[in-house]
Short mmCIF file of C-alpha atoms in Angstrom, two decimals:
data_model
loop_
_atom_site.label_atom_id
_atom_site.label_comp_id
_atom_site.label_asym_id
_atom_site.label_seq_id
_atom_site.Cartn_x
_atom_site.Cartn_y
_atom_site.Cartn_z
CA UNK A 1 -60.71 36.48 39.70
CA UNK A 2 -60.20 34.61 36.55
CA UNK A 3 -59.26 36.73 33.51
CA UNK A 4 -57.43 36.95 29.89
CA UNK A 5 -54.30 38.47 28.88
CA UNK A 6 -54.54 40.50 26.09
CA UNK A 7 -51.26 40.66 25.33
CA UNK A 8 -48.00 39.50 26.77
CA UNK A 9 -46.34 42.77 26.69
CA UNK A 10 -49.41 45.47 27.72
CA UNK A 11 -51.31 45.16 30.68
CA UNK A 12 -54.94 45.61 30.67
CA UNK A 13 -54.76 48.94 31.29
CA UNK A 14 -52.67 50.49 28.53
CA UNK A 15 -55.14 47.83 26.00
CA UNK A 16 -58.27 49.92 26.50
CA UNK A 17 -55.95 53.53 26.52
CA UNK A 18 -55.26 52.16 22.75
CA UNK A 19 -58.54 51.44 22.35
CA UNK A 20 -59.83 54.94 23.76
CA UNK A 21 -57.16 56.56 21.29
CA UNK A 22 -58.92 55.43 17.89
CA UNK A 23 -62.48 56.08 18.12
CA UNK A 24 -63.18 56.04 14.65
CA UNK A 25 -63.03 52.25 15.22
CA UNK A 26 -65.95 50.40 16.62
CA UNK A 27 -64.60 47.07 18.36
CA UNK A 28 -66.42 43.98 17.65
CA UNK A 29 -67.39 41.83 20.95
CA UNK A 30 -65.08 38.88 21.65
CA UNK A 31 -66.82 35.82 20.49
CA UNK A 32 -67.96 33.76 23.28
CA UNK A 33 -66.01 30.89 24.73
CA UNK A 34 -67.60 27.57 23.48
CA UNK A 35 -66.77 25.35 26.33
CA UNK A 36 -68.30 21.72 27.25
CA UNK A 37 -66.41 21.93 30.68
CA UNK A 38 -68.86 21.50 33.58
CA UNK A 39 -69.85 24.35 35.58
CA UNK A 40 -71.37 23.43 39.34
CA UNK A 41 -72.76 25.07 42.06
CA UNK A 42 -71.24 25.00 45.22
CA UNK A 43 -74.24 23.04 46.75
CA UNK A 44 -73.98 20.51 43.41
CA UNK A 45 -70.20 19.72 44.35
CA UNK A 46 -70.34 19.43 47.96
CA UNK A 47 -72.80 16.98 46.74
CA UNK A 48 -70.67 15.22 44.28
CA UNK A 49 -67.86 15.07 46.67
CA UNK A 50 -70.13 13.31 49.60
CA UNK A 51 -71.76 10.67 46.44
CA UNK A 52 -67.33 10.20 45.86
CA UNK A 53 -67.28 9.29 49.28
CA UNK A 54 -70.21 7.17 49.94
CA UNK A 55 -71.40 9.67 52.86
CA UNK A 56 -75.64 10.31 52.99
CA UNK A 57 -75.11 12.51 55.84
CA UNK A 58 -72.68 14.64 57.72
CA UNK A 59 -73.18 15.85 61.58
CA UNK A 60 -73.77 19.62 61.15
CA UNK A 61 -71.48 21.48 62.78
CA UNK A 62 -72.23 23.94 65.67
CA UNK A 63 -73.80 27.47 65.64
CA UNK A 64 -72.14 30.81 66.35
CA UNK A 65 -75.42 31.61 68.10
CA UNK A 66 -75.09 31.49 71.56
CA UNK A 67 -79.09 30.96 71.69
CA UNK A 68 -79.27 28.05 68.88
CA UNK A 69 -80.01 25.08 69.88
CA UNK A 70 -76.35 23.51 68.62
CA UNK A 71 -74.33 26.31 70.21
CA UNK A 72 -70.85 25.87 70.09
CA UNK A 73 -69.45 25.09 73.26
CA UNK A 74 -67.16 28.03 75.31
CA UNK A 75 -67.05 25.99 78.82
CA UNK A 76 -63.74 24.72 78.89
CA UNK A 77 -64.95 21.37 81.14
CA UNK A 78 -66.61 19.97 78.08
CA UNK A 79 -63.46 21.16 75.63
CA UNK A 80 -61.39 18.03 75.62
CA UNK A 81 -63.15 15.05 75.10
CA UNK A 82 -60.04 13.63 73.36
CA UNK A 83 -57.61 14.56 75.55
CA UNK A 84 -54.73 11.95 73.89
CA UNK A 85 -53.43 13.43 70.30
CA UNK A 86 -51.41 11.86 68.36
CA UNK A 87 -47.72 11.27 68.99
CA UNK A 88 -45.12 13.77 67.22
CA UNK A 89 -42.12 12.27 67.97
CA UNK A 90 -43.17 8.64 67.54
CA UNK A 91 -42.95 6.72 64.09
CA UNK A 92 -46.02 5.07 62.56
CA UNK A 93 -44.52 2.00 63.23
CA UNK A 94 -44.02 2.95 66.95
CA UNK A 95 -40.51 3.58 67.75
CA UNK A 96 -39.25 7.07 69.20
CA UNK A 97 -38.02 9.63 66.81
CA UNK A 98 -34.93 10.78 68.56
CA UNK A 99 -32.50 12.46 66.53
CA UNK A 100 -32.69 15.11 64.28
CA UNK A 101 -32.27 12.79 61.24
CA UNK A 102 -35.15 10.48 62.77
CA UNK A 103 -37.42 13.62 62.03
CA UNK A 104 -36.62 14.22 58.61
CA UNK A 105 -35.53 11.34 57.16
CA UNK A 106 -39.02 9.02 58.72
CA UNK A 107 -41.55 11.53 61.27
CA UNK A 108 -41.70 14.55 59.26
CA UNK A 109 -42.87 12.53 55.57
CA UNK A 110 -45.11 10.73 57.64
CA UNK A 111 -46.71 13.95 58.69
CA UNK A 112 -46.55 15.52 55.39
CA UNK A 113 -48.48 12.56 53.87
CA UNK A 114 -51.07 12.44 56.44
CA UNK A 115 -52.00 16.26 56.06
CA UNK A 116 -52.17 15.45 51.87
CA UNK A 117 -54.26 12.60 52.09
CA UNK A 118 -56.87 13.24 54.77
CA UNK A 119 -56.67 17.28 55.78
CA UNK A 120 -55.63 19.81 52.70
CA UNK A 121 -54.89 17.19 49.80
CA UNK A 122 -52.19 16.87 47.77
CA UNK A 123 -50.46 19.29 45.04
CA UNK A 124 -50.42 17.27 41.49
CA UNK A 125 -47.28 15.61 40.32
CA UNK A 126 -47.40 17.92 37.02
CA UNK A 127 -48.15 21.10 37.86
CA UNK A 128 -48.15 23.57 34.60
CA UNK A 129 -45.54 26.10 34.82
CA UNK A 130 -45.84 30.07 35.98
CA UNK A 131 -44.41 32.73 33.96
CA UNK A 132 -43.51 35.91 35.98
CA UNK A 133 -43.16 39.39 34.60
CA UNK A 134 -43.78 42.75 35.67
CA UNK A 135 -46.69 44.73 34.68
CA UNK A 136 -46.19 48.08 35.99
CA UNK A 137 -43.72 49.90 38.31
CA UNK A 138 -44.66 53.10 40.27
CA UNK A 139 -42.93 54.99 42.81
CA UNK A 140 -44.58 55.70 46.17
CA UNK A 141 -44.38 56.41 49.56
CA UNK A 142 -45.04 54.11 52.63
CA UNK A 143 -45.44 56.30 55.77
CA UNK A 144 -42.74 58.56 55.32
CA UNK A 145 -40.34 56.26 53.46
CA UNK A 146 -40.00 56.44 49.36
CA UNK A 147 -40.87 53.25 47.86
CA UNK A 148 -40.66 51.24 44.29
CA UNK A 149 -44.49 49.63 43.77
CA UNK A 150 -44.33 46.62 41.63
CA UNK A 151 -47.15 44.57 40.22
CA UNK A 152 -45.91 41.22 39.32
CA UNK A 153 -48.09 38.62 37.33
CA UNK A 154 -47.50 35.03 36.82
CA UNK A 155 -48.95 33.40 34.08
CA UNK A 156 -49.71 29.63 34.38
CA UNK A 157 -49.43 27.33 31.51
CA UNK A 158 -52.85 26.32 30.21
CA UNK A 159 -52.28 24.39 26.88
CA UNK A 160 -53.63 21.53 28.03
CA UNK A 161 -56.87 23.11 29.00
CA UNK A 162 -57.30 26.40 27.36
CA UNK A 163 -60.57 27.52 28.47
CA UNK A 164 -59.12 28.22 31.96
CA UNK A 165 -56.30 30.53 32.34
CA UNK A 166 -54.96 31.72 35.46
CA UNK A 167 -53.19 34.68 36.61
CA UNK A 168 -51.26 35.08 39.95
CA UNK A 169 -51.41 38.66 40.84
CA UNK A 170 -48.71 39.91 43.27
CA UNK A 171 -46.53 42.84 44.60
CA UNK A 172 -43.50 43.74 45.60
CA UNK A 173 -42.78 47.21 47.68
CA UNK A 174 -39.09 47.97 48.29
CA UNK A 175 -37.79 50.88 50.02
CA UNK A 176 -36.36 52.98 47.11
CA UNK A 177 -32.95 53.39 49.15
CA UNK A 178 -31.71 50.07 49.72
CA UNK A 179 -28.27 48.75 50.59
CA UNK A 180 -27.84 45.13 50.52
CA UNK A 181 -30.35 42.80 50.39
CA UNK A 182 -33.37 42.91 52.60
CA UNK A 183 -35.88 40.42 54.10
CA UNK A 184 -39.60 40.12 52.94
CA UNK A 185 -42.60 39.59 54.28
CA UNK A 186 -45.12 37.96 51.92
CA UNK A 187 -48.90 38.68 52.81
CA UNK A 188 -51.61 36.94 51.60
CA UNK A 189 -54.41 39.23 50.12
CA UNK A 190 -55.27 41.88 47.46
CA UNK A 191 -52.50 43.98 46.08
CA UNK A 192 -53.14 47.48 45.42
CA UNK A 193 -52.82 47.08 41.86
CA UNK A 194 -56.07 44.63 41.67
CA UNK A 195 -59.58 46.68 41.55
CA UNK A 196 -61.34 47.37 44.79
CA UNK A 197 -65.03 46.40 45.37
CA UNK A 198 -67.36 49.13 46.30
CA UNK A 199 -67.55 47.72 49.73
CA UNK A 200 -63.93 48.22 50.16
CA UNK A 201 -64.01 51.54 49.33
CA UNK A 202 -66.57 52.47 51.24
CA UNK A 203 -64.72 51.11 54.40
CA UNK A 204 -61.18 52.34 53.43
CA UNK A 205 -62.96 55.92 53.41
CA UNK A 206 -64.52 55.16 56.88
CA UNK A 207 -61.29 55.97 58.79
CA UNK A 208 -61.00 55.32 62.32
CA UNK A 209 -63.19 56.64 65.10
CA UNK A 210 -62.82 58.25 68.38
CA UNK A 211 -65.41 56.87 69.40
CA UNK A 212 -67.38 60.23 69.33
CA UNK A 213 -68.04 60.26 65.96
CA UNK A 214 -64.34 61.93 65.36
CA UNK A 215 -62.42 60.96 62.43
CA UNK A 216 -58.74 60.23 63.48
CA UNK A 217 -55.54 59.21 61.88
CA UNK A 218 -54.77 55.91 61.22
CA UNK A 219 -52.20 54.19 62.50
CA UNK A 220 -49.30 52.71 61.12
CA UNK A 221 -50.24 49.92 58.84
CA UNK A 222 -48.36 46.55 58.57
CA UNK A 223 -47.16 47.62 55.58
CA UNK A 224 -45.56 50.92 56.69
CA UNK A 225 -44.26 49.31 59.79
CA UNK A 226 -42.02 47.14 57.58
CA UNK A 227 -41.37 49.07 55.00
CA UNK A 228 -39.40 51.64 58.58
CA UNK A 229 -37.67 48.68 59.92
CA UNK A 230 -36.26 48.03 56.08
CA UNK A 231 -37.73 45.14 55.01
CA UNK A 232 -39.67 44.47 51.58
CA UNK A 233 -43.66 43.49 51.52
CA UNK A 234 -45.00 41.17 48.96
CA UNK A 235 -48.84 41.35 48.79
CA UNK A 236 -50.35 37.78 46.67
CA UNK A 237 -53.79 37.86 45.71
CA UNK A 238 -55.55 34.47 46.42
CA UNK A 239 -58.18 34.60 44.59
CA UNK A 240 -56.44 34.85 41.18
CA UNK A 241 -54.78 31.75 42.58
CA UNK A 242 -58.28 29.69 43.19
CA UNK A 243 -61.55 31.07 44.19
CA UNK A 244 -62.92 31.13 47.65
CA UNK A 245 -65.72 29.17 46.92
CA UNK A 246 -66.85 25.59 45.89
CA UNK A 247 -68.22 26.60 42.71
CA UNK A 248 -64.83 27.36 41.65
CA UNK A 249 -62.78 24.12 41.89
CA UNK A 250 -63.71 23.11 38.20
CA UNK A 251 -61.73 26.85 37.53
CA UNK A 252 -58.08 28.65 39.19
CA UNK A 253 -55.13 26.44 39.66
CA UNK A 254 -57.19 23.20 40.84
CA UNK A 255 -58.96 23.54 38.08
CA UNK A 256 -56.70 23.74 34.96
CA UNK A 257 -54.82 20.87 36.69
CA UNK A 258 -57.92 18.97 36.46
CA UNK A 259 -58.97 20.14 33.22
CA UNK A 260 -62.28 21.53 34.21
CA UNK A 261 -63.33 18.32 35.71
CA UNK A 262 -64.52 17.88 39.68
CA UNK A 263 -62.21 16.87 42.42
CA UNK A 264 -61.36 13.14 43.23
CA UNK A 265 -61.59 13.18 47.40
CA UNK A 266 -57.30 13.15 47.94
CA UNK A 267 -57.27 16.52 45.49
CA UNK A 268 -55.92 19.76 47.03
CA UNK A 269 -58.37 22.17 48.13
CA UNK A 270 -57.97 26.07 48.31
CA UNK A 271 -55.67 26.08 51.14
CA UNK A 272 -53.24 24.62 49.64
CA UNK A 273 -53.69 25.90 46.29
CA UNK A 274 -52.90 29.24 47.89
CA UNK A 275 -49.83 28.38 49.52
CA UNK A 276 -48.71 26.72 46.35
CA UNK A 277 -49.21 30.12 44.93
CA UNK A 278 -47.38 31.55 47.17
CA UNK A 279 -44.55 29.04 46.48
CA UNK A 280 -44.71 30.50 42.94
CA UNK A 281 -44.16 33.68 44.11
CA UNK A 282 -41.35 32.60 45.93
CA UNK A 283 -39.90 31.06 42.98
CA UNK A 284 -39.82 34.58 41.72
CA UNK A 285 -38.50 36.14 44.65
CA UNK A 286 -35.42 34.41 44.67
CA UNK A 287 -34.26 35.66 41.23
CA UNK A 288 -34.42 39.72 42.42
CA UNK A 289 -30.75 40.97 43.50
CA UNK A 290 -32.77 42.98 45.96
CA UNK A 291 -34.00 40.00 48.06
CA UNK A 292 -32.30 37.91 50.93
CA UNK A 293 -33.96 34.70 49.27
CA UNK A 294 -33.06 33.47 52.77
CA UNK A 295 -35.01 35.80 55.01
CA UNK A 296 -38.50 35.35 52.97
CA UNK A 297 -41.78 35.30 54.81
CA UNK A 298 -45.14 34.38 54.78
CA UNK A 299 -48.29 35.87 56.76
CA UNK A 300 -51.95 35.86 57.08
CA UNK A 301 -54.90 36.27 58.90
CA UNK A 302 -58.18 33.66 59.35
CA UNK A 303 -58.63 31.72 56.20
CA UNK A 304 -55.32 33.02 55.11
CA UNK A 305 -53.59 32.78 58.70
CA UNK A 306 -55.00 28.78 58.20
CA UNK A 307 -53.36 29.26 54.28
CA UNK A 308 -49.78 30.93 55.59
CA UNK A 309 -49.28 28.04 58.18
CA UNK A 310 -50.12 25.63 55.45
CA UNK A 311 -47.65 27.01 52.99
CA UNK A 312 -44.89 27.35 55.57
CA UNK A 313 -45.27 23.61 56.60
CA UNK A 314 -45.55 22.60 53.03
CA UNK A 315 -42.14 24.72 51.54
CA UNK A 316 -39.35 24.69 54.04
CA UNK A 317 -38.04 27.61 51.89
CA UNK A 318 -40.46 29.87 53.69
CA UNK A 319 -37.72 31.22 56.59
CA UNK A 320 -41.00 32.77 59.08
CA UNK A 321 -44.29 32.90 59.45
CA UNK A 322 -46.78 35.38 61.09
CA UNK A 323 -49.84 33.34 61.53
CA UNK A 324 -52.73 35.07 62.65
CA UNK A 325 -56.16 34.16 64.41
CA UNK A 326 -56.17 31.14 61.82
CA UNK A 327 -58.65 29.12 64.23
CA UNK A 328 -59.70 25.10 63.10
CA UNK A 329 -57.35 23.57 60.17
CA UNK A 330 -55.05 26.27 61.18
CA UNK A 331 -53.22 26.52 64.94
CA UNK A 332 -56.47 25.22 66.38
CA UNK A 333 -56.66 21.53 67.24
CA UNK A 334 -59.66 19.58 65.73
CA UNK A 335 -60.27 17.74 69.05
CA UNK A 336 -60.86 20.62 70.82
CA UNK A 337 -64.80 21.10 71.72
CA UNK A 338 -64.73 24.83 71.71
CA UNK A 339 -65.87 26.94 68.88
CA UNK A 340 -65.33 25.87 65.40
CA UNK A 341 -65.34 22.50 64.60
CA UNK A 342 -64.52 20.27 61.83
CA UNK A 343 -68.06 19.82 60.88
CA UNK A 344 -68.06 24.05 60.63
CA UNK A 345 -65.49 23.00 57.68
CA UNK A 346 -67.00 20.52 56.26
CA UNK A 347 -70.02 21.87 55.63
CA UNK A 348 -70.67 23.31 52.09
CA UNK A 349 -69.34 26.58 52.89
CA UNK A 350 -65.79 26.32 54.18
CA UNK A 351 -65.22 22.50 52.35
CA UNK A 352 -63.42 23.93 49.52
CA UNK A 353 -60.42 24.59 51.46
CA UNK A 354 -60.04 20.98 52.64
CA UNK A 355 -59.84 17.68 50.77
CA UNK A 356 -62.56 15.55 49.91
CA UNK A 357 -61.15 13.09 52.17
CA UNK A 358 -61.88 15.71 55.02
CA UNK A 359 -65.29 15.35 54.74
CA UNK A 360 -65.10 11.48 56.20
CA UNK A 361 -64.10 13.09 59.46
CA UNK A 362 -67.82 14.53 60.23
CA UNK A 363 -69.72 11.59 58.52
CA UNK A 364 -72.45 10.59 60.47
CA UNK A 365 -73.93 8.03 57.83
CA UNK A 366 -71.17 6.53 55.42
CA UNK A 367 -70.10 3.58 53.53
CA UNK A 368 -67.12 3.86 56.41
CA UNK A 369 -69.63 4.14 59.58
CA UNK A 370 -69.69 7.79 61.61
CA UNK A 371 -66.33 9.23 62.54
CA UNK A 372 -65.00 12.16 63.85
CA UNK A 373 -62.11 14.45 64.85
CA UNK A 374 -60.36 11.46 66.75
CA UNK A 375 -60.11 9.41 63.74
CA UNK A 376 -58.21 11.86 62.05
CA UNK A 377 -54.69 10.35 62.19
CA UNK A 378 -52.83 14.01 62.46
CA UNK A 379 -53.84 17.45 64.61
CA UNK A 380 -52.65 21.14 64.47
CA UNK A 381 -49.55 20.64 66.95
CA UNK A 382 -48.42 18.41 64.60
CA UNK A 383 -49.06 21.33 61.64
CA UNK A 384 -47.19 23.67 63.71
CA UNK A 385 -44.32 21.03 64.39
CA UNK A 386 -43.60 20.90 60.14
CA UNK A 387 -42.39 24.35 60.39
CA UNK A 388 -39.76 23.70 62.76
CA UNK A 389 -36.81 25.08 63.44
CA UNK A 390 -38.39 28.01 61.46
CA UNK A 391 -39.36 31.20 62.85
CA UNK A 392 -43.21 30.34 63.73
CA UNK A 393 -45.42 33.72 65.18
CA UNK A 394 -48.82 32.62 66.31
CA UNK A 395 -50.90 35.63 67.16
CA UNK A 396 -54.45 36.02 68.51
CA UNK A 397 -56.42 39.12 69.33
CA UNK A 398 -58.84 39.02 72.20
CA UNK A 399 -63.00 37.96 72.16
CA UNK A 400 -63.71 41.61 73.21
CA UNK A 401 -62.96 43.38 70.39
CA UNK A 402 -63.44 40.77 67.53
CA UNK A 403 -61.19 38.30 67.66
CA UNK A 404 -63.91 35.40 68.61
CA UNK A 405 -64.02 32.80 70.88
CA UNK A 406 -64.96 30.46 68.22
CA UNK A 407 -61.22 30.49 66.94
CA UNK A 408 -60.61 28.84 70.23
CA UNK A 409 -57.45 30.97 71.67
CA UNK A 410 -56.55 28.56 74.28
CA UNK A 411 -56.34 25.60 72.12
CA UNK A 412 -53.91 26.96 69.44
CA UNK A 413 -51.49 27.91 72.82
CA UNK A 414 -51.93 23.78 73.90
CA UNK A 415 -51.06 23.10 70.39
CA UNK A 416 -47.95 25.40 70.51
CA UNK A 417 -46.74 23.73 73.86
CA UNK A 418 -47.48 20.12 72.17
CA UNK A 419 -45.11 21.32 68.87
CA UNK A 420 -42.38 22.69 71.04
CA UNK A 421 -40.68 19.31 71.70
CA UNK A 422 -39.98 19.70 67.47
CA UNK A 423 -38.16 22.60 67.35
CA UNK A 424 -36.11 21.82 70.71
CA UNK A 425 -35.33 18.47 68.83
CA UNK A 426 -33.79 20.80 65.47
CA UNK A 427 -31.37 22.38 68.00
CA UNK A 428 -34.18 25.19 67.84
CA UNK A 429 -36.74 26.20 71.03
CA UNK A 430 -40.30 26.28 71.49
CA UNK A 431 -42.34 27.82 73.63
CA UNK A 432 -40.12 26.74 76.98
CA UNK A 433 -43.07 26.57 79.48
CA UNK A 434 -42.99 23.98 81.93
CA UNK A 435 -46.33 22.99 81.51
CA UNK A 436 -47.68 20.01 78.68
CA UNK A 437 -50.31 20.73 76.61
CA UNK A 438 -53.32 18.92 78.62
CA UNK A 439 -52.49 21.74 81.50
CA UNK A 440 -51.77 24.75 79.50
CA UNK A 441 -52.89 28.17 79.52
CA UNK A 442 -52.63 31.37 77.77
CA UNK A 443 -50.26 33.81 79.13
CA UNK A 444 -51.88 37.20 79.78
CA UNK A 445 -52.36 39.30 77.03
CA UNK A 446 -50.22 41.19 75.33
CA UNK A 447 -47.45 39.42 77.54
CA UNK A 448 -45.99 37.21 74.81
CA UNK A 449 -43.31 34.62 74.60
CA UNK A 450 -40.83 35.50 72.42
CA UNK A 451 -37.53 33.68 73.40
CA UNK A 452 -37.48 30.68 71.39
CA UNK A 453 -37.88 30.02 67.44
CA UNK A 454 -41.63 29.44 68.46
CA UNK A 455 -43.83 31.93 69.45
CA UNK A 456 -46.70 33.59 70.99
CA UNK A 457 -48.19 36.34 71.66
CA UNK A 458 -52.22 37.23 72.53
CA UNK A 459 -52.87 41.09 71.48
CA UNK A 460 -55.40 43.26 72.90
CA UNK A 461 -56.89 44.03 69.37
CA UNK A 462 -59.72 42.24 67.25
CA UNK A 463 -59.40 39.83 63.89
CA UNK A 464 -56.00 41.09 62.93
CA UNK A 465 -52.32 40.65 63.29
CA UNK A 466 -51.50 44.73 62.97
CA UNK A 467 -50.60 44.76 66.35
CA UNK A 468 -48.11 42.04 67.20
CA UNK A 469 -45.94 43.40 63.59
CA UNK A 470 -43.95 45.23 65.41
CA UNK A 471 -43.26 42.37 67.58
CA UNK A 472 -42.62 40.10 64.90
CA UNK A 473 -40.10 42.28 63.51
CA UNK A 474 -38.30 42.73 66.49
CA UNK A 475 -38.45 38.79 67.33
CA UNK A 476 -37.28 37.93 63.86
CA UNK A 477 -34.13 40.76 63.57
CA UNK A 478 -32.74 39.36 67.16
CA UNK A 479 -32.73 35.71 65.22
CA UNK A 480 -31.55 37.05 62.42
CA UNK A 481 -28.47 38.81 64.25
CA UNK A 482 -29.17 42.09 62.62
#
């Protein structure tokens, strides 16, 4: 959510406790914002973006009813009608990448490029500046551990374009008995410091069930679990990054770049506005004493799982990542027929966190002709590969209890085999199965593989990553030697 400082010193809060404390005074209404800066549906710029691209119609993309007539596909005979994806460890102009250098030097900026132009777009040479300080500090407790509460704001330059600010709103939770410096784990969602919706509420005060109606204790949250082992949290707010919606790319970060004006097709989308937001925050991070600046995190779940993995492939600064149930422009391979598709993303409710350029990829009447996933020139192995020889956590939950076959389980594991041969290149290890990634399959669940720098592990929970935390932690400390 979009909003004004009122001050650089007071936060929001302590403003209206001044303004409660001298009622005598009657405060006049801010005047409103004159502003000739467009404002567009989400419809109207999905529309814009397809007139950019000279497409009059995209293949819609397939139902999540099992009765619709389009119903995605869950029969794993018709799931790889492009069995062939494209080459990690060859070049672009065909020769072997076979040394570590080979990778960084030529393969990996040939990736990187290919994701910016046609997948997530590109972050702007000029970027304005953030400004970090801290807005309020509270002391707390996190299970049965004392804790210092933090909100942390970053302020991003907006002279050039004044009627858009943006503020990054983030956390930081330390144990308050530290020794040393710690690792953190930065999660992508709302901090506790940011106002709940009514919804929210309403389900935080649900509890958990018995399943006989019986109200029982929660378990230990993420949060708390990390908090035990002695590590720090960081909660980032994406939304006071950039909107989850089309109708707010003229506004956020990809919107004061642009200076209210629409995208052009190469622009960034919300994905990786986020993850440049969490950059940001990272930025930040490395200035606290507190911090191992080296040990430094990033996790998420769905959109955001699809948003961590982006960030950590993006910033080789990020030292792990927990990436969870991200499904398609995450770990899950867009020539997979199985679940979600690219058309699902392209569509005018999910294209916001693509390119424009993305959009080409489910044409089915352009300037260009029809294409689809195969023409893409990169995949999700080859997502997974940028992150090498970094600590990389896929997770998954199970179908049965929410975790959905659309995200297509299965094909995030193939994609994981296909990126191992990365990481065992960087004097790391991936997954070290025996198998490629055309014969692959899952391990059972909740049997994980947790040997190598890559990993994997299926829980037996829903649309979370709560329960493979603990397993995280654990897989991380025995890299980190601690």
């Amino acid at each position: 959510m979009l909003f004004r400082r009122f001050t650089a010193a007071f936060s929001v809060a302590l403003w209206f406790a001044a303004t409660l404390s001298t009622p005598a005074q009657t405060p006049k209404p801010a005047p409103a914002i004159q502003s000739s800066l467009p404002v567009m549906t989400t419809t109207e710029d999905h529309r814009d973006m397809m007139r950019q691209l000279a497409i009059t119609a995209l293949r819609p993309g397939p139902s999540g009813n099992p009765d619709a007539d389009n119903a995605a596909n869950y029969d794993e005979a018709l799931a790889n009608p492009f069995p062939d994806w494209p080459a990690i460890l060859v070049a672009n102009d065909g020769t072997d990448v076979a040394t570590e250098e080979d990778w960084r030097q030529r393969r990996r900026p040939e990736i990187v490029e290919a994701f910016q132009q046609h997948v997530y777009g590109r972050v702007p040479e000029r970027v304005p500046v953030v400004t970090w300080d801290v807005r309020e500090t509270r002391e707390s407790t996190s299970g049965d551990v004392p804790v210092v509460e933090q909100h942390i704001v970053g302020t991003v330059d907006n002279r050039t374009c004044p009627d858009i600010s943006v503020e990054i709103s983030m956390s930081l939770t330390l144990p308050k008995d530290i020794s040393g410096k710690v690792p953190v784990l930065m999660m992508f969602g709302r901090t506790a410091f940011d106002p709940v919706p009514e919804w929210m509420k309403r389900f935080q005060r649900r509890g958990s069930d018995d399943g006989n109606g019986n109200q029982t204790d929660r378990p230990a949250s993420p949060t708390d679990e990390l908090i035990a082992a002695g590590w720090g949290v960081v909660r980032i707010h994406p939304a006071s990054i950039q909107e989850d919606n089309g109708a707010g790319l003229t506004r956020g970060i990809i919107g004061l770049v642009n200076q209210g004006q629409v995208r052009k097709p190469d622009d960034w989308g919300s994905l990786r506005a986020w993850g440049w937001g969490a950059s940001r925050g990272l930025d930040y991070l490395t200035t606290r004493d507190e911090i191992d600046a080296d040990r430094v995190g990033i996790e998420g779940v769905s959109r955001y799982g699809k948003a961590a993995l982006v960030a950590m492939a993006m910033d080789q600064r990020f030292a792990m990542g927990l990436i969870g149930s991200s499904g398609a422009g995450g770990t899950t391979p867009f020539r997979r027929n199985f679940g979600e598709a690219p058309e699902s993303l392209a569509s005018s409710g999910e294209y916001h966190w693509m390119a424009g350029n993305f959009l080409q990829y489910s044409a089915q009447e352009s300037s260009r002709g029809a294409m689809d996933a195969n023409d893409l020139p990169v995949d999700s192995h080859q997502l997974i590969a940028l992150c090498a020889p970094r600590l990389t956590f896929i997770s998954y939950g199970i179908p049965e209890k929410g975790d959905a076959k659309w995200l297509d389980q299965q094909g995030s594991y193939m994609a994981a085999v296909a990126a191992s041969p990365v990481f065992d290149l960087l004097s790391a290890r991936g997954l070290g199965v025996d198998q490629d990634y055309q014969s692959a399959t899952m391990p059972p669940v909740n049997q994980g593989i947790l040997t190598g720098h890559l990993a994997w592990r299926q829980h037996d929970g829903g649309h979370t990553d709560a329960p493979n935390v603990r397993h995280f932690i654990a897989w991380c400390e025995e890299h980190f030697g601690r």
